[in-house]
Coordinates of N, CA, C and O and ligand atoms in Angstrom, one line a residue:
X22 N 19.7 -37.6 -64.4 CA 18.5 -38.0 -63.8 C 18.6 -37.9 -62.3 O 19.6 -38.4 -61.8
X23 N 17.6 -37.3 -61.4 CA 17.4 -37.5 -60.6 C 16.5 -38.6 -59.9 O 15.3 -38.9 -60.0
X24 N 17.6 -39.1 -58.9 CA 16.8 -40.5 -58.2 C 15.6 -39.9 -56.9 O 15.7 -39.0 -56.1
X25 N 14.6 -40.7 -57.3 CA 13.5 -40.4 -56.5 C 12.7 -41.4 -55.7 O 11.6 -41.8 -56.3
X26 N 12.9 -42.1 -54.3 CA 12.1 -43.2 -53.8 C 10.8 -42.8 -53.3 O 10.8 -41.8 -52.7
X27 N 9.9 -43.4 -53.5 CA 8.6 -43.2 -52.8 C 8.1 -44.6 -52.2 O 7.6 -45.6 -52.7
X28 N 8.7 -44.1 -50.6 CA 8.4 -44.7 -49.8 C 6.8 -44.9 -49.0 O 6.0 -44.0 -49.3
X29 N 6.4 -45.7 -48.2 CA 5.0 -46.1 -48.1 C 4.7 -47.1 -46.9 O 5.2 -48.2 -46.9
X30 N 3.9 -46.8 -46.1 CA 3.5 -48.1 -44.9 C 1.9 -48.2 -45.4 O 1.3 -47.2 -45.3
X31 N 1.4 -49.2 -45.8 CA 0.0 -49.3 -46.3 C -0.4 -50.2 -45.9 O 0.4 -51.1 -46.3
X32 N -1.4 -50.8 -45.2 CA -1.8 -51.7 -44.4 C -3.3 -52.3 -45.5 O -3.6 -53.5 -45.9
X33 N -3.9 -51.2 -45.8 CA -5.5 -51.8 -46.7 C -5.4 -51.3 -47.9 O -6.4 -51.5 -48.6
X34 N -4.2 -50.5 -48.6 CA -4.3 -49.9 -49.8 C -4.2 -48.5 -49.6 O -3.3 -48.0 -50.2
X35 N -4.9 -47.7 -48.9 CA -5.3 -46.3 -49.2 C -3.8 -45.7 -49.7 O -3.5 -45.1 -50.7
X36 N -3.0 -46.0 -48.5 CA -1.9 -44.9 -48.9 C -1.1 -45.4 -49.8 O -0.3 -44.7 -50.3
X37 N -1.2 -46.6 -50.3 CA -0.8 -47.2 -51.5 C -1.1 -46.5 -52.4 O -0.1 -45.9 -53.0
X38 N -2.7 -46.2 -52.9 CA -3.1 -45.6 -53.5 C -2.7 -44.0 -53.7 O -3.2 -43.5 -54.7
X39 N -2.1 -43.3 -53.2 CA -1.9 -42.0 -52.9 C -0.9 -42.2 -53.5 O -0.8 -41.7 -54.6
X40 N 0.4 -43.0 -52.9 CA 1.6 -43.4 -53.9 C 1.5 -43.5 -55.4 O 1.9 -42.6 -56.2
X41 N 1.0 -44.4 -55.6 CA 0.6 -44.8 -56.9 C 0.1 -43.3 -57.9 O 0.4 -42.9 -59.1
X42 N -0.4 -42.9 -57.2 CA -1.5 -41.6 -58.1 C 0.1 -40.1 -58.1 O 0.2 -39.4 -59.1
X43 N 1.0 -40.0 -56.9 CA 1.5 -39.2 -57.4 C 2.5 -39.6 -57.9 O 3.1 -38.7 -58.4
X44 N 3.4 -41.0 -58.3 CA 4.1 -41.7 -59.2 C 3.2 -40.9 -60.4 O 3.8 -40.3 -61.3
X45 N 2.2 -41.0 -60.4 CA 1.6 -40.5 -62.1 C 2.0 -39.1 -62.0 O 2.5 -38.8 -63.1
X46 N 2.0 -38.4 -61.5 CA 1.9 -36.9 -61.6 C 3.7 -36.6 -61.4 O 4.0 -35.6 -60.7
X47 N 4.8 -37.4 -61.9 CA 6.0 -37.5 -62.0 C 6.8 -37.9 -63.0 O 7.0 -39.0 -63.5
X48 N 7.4 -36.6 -63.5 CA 8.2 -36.3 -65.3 C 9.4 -37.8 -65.1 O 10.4 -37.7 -64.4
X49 N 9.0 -39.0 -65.7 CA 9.7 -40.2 -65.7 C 11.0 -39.9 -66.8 O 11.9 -40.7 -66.8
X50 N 11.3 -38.5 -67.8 CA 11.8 -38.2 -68.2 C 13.4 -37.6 -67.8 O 14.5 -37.6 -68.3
X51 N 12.7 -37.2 -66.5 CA 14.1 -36.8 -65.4 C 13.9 -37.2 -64.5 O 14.5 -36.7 -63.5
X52 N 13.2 -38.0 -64.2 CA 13.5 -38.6 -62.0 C 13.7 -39.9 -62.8 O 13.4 -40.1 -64.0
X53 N 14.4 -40.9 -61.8 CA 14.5 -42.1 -61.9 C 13.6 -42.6 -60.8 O 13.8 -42.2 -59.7
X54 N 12.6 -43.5 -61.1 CA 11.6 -43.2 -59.5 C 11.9 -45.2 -59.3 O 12.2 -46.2 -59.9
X55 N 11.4 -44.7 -57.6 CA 11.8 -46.1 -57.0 C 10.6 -46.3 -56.3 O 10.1 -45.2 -56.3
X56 N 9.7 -47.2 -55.7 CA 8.6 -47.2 -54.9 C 8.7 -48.6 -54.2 O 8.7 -49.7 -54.7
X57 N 8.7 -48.3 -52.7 CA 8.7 -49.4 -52.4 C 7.3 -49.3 -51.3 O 6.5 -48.3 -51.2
X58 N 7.1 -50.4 -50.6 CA 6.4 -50.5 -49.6 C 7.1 -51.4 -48.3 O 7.7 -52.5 -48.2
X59 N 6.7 -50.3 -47.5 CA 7.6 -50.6 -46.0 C 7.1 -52.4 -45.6 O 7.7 -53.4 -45.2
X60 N 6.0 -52.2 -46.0 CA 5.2 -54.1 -45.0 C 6.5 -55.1 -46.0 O 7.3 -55.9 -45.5
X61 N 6.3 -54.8 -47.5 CA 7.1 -55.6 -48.2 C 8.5 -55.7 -48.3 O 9.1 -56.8 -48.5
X62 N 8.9 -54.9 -48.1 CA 10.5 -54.8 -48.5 C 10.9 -54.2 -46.8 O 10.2 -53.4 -46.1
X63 N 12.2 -54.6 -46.6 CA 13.0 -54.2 -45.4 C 13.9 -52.7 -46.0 O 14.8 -52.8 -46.8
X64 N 13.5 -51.9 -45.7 CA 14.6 -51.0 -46.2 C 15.6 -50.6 -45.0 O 15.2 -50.5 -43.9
X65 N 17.2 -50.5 -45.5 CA 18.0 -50.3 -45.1 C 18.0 -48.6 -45.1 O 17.8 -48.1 -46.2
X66 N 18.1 -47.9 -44.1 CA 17.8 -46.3 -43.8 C 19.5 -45.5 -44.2 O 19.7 -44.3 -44.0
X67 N 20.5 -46.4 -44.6 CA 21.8 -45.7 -45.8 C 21.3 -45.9 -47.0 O 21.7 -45.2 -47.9
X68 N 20.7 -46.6 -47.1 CA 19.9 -46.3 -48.9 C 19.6 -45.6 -49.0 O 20.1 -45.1 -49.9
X69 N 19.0 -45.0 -48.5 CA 18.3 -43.4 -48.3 C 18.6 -42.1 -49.0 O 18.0 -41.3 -49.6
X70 N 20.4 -42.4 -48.6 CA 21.5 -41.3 -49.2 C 21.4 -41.3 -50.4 O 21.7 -40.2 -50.9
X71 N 21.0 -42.7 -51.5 CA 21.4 -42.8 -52.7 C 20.5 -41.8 -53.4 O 20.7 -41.3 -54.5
X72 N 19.5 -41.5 -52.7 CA 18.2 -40.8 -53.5 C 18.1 -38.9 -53.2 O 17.8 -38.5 -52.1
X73 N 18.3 -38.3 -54.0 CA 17.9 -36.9 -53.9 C 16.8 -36.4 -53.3 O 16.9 -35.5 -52.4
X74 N 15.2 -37.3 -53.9 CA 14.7 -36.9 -52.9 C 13.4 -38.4 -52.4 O 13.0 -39.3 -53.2
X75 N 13.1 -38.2 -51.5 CA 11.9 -39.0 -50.9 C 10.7 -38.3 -50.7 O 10.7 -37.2 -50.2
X76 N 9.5 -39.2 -51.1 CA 8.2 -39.2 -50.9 C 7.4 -40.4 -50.1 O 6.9 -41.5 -50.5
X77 N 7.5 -39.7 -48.6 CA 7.1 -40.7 -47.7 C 5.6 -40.7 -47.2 O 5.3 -39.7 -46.6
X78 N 4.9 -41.4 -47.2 CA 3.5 -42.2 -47.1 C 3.5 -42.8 -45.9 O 4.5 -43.5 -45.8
X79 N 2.6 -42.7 -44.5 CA 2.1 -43.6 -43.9 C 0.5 -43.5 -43.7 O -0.2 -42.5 -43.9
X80 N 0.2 -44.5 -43.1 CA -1.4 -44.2 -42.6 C -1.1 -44.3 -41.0 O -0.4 -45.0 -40.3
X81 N -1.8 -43.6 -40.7 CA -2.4 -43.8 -38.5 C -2.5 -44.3 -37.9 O -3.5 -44.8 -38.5
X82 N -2.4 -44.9 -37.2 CA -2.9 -45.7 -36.0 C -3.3 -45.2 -34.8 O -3.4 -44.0 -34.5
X83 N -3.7 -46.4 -33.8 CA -4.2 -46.3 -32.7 C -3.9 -44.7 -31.9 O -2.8 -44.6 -31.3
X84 N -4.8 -43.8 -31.9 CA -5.0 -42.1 -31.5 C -3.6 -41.7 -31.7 O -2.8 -41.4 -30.8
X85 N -3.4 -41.8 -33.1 CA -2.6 -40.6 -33.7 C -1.0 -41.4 -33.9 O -0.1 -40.9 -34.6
X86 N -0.8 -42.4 -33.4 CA 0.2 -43.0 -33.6 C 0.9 -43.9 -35.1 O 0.2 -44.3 -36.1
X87 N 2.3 -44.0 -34.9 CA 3.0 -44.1 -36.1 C 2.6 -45.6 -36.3 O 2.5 -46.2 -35.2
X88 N 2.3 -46.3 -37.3 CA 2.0 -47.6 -37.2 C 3.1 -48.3 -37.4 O 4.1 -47.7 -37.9
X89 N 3.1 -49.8 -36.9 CA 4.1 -50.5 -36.6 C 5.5 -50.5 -37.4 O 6.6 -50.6 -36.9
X90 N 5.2 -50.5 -39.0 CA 6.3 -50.5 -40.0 C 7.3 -49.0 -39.5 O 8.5 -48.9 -39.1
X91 N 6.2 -48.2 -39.6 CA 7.2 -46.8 -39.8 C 7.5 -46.1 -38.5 O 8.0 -45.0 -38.5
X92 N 7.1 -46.9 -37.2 CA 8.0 -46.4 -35.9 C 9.1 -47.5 -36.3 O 10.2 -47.0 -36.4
X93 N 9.2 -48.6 -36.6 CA 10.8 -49.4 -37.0 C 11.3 -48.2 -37.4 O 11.8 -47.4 -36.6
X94 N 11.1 -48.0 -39.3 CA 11.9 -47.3 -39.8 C 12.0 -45.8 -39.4 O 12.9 -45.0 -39.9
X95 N 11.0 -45.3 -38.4 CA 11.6 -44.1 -38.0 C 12.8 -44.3 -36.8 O 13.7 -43.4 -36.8
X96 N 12.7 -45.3 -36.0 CA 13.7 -45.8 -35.2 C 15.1 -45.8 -35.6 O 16.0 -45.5 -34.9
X97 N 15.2 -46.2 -37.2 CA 16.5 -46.7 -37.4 C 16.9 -45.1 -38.4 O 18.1 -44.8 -38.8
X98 N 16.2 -44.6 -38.6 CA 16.1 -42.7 -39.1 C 16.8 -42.3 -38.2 O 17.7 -42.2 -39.0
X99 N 17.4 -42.0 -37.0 CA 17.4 -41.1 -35.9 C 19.0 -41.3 -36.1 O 19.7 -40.5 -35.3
X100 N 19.7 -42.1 -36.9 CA 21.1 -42.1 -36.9 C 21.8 -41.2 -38.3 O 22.9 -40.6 -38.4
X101 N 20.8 -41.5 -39.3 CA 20.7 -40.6 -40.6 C 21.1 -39.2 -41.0 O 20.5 -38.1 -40.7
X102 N 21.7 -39.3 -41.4 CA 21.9 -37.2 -41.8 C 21.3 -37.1 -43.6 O 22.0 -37.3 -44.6
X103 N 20.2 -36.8 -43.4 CA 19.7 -36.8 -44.9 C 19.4 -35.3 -45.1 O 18.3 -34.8 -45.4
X104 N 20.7 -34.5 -44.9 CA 20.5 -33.2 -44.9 C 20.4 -32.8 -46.5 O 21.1 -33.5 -47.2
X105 N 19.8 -32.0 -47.1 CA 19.9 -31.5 -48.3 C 18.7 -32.4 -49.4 O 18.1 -32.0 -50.4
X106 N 18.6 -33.7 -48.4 CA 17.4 -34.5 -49.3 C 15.9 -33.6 -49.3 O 15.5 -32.9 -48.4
X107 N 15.3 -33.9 -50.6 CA 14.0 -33.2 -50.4 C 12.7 -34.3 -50.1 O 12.4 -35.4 -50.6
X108 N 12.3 -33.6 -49.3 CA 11.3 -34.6 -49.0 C 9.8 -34.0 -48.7 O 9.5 -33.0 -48.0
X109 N 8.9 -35.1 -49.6 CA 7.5 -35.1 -49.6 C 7.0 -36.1 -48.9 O 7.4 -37.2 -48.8
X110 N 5.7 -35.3 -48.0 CA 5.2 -36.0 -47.2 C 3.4 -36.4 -47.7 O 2.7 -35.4 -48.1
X111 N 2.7 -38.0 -47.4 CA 1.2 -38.1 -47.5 C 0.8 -39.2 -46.4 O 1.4 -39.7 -45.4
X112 N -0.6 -39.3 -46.9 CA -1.0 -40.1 -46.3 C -2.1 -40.6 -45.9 O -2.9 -39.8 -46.4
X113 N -2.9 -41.5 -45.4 CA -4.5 -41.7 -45.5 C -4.4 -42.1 -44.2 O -3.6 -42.8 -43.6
X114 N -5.9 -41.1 -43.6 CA -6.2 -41.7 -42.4 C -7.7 -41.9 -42.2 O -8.3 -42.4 -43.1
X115 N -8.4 -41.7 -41.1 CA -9.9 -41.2 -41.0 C -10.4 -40.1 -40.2 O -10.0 -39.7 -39.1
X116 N -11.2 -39.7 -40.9 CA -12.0 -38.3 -40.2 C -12.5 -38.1 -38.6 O -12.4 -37.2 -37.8
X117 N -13.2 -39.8 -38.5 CA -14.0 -40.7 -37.5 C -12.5 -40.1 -36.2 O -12.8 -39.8 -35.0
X118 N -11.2 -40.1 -36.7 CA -10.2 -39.8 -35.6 C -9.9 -38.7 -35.1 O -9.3 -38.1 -36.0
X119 N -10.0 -37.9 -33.8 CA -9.5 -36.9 -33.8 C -8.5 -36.2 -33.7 O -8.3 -35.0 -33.6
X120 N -7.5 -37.3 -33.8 CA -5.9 -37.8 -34.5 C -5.9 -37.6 -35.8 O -5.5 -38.6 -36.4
X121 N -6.5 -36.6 -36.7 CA -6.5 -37.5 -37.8 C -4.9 -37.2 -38.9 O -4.2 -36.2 -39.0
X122 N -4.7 -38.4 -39.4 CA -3.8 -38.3 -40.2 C -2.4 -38.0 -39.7 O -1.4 -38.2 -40.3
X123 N -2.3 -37.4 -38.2 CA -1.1 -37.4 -37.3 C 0.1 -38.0 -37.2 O 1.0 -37.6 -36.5
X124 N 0.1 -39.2 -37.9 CA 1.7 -40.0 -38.3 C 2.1 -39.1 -39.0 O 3.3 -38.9 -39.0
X125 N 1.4 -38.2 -39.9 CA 1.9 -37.6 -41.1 C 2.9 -36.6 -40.7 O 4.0 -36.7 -41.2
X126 N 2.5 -35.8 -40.0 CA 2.9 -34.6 -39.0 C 4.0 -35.1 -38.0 O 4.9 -34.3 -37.7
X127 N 3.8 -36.2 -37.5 CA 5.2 -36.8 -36.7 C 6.2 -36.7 -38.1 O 7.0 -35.7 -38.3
X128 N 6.1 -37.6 -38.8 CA 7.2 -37.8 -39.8 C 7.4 -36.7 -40.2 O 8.7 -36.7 -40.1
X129 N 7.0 -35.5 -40.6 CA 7.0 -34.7 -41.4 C 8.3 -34.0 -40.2 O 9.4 -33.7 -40.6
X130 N 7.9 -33.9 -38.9 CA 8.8 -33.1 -38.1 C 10.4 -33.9 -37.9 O 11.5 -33.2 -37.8
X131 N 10.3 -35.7 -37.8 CA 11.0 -36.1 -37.9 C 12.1 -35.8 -39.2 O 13.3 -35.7 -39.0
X132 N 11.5 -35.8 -40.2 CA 12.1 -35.6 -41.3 C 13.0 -34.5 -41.3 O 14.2 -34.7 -41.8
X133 N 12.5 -33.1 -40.9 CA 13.0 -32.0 -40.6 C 14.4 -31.8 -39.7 O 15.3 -30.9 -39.8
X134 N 14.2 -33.0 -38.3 CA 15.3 -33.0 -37.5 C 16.7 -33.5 -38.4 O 17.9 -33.4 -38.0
X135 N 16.2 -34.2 -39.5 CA 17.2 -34.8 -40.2 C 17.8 -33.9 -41.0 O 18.8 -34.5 -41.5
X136 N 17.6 -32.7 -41.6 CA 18.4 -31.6 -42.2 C 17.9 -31.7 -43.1 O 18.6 -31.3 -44.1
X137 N 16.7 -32.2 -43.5 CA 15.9 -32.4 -45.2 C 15.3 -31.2 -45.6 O 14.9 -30.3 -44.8
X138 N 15.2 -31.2 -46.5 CA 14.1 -29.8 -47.3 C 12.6 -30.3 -47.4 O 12.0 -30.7 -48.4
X139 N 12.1 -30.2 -46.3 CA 11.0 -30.8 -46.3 C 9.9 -29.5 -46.7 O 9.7 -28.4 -46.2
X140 N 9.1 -30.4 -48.2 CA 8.1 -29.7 -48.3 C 7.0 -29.4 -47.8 O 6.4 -30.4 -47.5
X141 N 6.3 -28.2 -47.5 CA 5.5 -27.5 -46.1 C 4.0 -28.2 -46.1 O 3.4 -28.6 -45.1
X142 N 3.5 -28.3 -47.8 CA 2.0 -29.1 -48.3 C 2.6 -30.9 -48.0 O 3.5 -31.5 -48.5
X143 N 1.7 -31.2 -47.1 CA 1.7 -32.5 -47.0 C 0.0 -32.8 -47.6 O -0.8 -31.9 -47.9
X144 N -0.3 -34.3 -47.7 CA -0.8 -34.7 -48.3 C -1.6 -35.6 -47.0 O -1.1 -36.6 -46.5
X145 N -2.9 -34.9 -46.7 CA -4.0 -36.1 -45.9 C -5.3 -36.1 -46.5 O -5.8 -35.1 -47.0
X146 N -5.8 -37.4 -46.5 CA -6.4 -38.3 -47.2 C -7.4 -39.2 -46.7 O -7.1 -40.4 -46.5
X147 N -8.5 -38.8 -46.4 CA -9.5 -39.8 -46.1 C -10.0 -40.9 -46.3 O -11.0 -40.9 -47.1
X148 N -9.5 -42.2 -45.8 CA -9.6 -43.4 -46.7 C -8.2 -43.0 -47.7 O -7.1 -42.4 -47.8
X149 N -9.8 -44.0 -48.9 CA -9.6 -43.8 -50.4 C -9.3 -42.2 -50.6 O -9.7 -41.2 -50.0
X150 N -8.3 -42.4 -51.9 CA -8.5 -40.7 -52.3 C -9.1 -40.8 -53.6 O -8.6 -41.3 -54.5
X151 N -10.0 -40.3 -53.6 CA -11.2 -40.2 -54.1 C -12.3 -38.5 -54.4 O -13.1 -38.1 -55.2
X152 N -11.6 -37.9 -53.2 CA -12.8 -36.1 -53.5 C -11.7 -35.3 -54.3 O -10.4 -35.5 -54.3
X153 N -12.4 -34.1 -55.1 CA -11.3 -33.5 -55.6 C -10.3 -32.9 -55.1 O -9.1 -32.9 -55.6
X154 N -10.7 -32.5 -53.9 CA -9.7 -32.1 -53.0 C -8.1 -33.0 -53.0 O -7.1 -32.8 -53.6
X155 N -8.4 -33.5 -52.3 CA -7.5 -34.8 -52.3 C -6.7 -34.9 -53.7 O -5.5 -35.1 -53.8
X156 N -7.4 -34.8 -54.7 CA -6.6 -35.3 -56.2 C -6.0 -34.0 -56.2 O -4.8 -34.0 -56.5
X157 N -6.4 -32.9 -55.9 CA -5.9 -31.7 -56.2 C -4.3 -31.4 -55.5 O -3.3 -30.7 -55.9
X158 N -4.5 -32.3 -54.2 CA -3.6 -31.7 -53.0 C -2.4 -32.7 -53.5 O -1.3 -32.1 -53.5
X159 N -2.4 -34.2 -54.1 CA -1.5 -35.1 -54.6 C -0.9 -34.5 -55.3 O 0.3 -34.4 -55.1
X160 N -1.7 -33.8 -56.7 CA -1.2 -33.4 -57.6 C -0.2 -32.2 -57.0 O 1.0 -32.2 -56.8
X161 N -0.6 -31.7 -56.8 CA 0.4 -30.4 -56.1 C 1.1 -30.8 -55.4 O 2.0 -30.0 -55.1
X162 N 1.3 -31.9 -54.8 CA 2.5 -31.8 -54.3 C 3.6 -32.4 -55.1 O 4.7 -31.9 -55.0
X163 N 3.3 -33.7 -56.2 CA 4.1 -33.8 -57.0 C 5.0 -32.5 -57.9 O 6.1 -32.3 -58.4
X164 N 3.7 -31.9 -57.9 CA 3.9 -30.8 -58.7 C 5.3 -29.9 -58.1 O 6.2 -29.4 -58.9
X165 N 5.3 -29.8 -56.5 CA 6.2 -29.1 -55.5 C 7.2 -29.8 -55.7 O 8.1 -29.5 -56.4
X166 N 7.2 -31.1 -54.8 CA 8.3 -32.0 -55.0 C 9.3 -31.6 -55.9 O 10.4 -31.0 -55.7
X167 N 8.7 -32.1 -57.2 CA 9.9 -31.9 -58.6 C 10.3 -30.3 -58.7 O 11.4 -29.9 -59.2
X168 N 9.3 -29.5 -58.1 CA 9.9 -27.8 -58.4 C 11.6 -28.0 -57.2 O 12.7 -27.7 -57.3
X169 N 11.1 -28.5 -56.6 CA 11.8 -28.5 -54.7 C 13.3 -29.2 -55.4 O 14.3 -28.9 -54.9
X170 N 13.3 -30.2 -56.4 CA 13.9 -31.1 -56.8 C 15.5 -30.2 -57.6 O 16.7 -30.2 -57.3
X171 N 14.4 -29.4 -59.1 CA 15.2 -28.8 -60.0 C 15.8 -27.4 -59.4 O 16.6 -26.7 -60.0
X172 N 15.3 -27.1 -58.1 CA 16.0 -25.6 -57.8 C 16.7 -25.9 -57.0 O 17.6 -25.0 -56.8
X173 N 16.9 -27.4 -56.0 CA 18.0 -27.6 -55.4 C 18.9 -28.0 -56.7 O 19.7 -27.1 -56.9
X174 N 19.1 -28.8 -57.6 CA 19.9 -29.1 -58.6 C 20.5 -27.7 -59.3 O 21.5 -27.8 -59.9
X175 N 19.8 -26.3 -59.2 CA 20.6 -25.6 -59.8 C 21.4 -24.9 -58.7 O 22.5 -24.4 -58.9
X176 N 20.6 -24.8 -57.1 CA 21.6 -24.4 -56.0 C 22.8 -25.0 -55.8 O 23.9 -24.4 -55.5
X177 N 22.6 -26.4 -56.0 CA 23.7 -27.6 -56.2 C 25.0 -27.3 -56.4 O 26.0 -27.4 -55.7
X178 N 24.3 -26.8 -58.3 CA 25.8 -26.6 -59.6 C 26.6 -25.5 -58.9 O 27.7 -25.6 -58.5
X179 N 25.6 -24.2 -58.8 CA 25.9 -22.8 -58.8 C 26.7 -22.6 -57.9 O 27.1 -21.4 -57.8
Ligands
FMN205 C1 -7.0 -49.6 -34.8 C2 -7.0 -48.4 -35.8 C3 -6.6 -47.2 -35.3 C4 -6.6 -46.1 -36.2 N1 -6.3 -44.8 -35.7 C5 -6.3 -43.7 -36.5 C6 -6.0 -42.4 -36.0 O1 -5.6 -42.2 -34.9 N2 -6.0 -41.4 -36.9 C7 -6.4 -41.5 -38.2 O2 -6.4 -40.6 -38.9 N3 -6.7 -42.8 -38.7 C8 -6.7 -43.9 -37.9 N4 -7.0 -45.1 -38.4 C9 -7.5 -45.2 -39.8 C10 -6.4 -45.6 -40.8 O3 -5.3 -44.7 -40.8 C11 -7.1 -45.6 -42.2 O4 -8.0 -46.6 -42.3 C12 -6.2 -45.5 -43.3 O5 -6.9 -45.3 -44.5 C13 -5.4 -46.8 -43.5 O6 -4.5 -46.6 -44.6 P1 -3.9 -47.8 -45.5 O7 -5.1 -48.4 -46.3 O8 -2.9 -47.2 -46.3 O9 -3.4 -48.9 -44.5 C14 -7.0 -46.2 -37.5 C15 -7.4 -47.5 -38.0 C16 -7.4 -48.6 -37.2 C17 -7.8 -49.9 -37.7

């Protein structure tokens, strides 16, 4: 089994919701899945290691900025070598911003400096996700993720 955390900073739900929806679109058959939420739980950023791959969630803040949980946890990232980890990126923001969804895109580059296999479809989300778009873009990335998952597992063996 492959361990899989899906991590999350959600302040009103939305990106909660995004979590939640691609946990469904994930074979429970072979990932071991973990989900936490940054507001609730303190995560320690060597836990990290234990997981093959991560699916990280935040929402926006004030013109484009990382909101309060996930500049912590990106702060305590910058010591990390999570090279080889695969990582999926989402998120909910608003349209109303011309920032929009822009934490996502920080993280996503952050992630990259960290030696991750970061996958290229990130996931933004107006609000609620709710249009088909949006359901379509979740699903697909679950869908990537786990591809991103089993072809590093056979780079791995081989
Ligand atoms: C003060 C404030 C600033 C915000 N700034 C942005 C922004 O720059 N870009 C953006 O896309 N959304 C921005 N938002 C919108 C939130 O990201 C959006 O409401 C999101 O759905 C919240 O996600 P959550 O329910 O997971 O907490 C802002 C919201 C607030 C209250």
């Amino acid at each position: 089994m492959k361990k899989v955390l899906i991590l999350y900073a959600s302040s009103t739900g939305n990106t909660e919701e995004i979590a939640s929806l691609l946990e469904q679109h994930l074979d429970t058959k072979v990932l071991d899945i973990t989900s936490k939420n940054l507001e609730m739980t303190e995560v320690d950023v060597k836990e990290l290691k234990e997981y093959d791959g991560i699916l990280f969630g935040t929402y926006t803040y004030d013109d484009g900025d990382l909101p309060f949980e996930t500049d912590v946890f990106n702060d305590n990232l910058q010591n990390v070598d999570l090279n080889g980890k695969v990582i999926g990126l989402f998120g909910s923001g608003d349209t109303a911003y011309f920032q929009f969804c822009e934490a996502v895109d920080t993280m996503k580059n952050e992630f990259k400096c960290r030696g991750s296999i970061v996958i290229d479809h990130v996931v933004k989300v107006d609000l609620f996700p709710d249009e088909k778009e949006e359901l379509d873009a979740i699903k697909e990335l679950g869908f990537l993720f786990q591809k991103a998952l089993s072809a590093h597992a056979i780079q791995s063996s081989s």
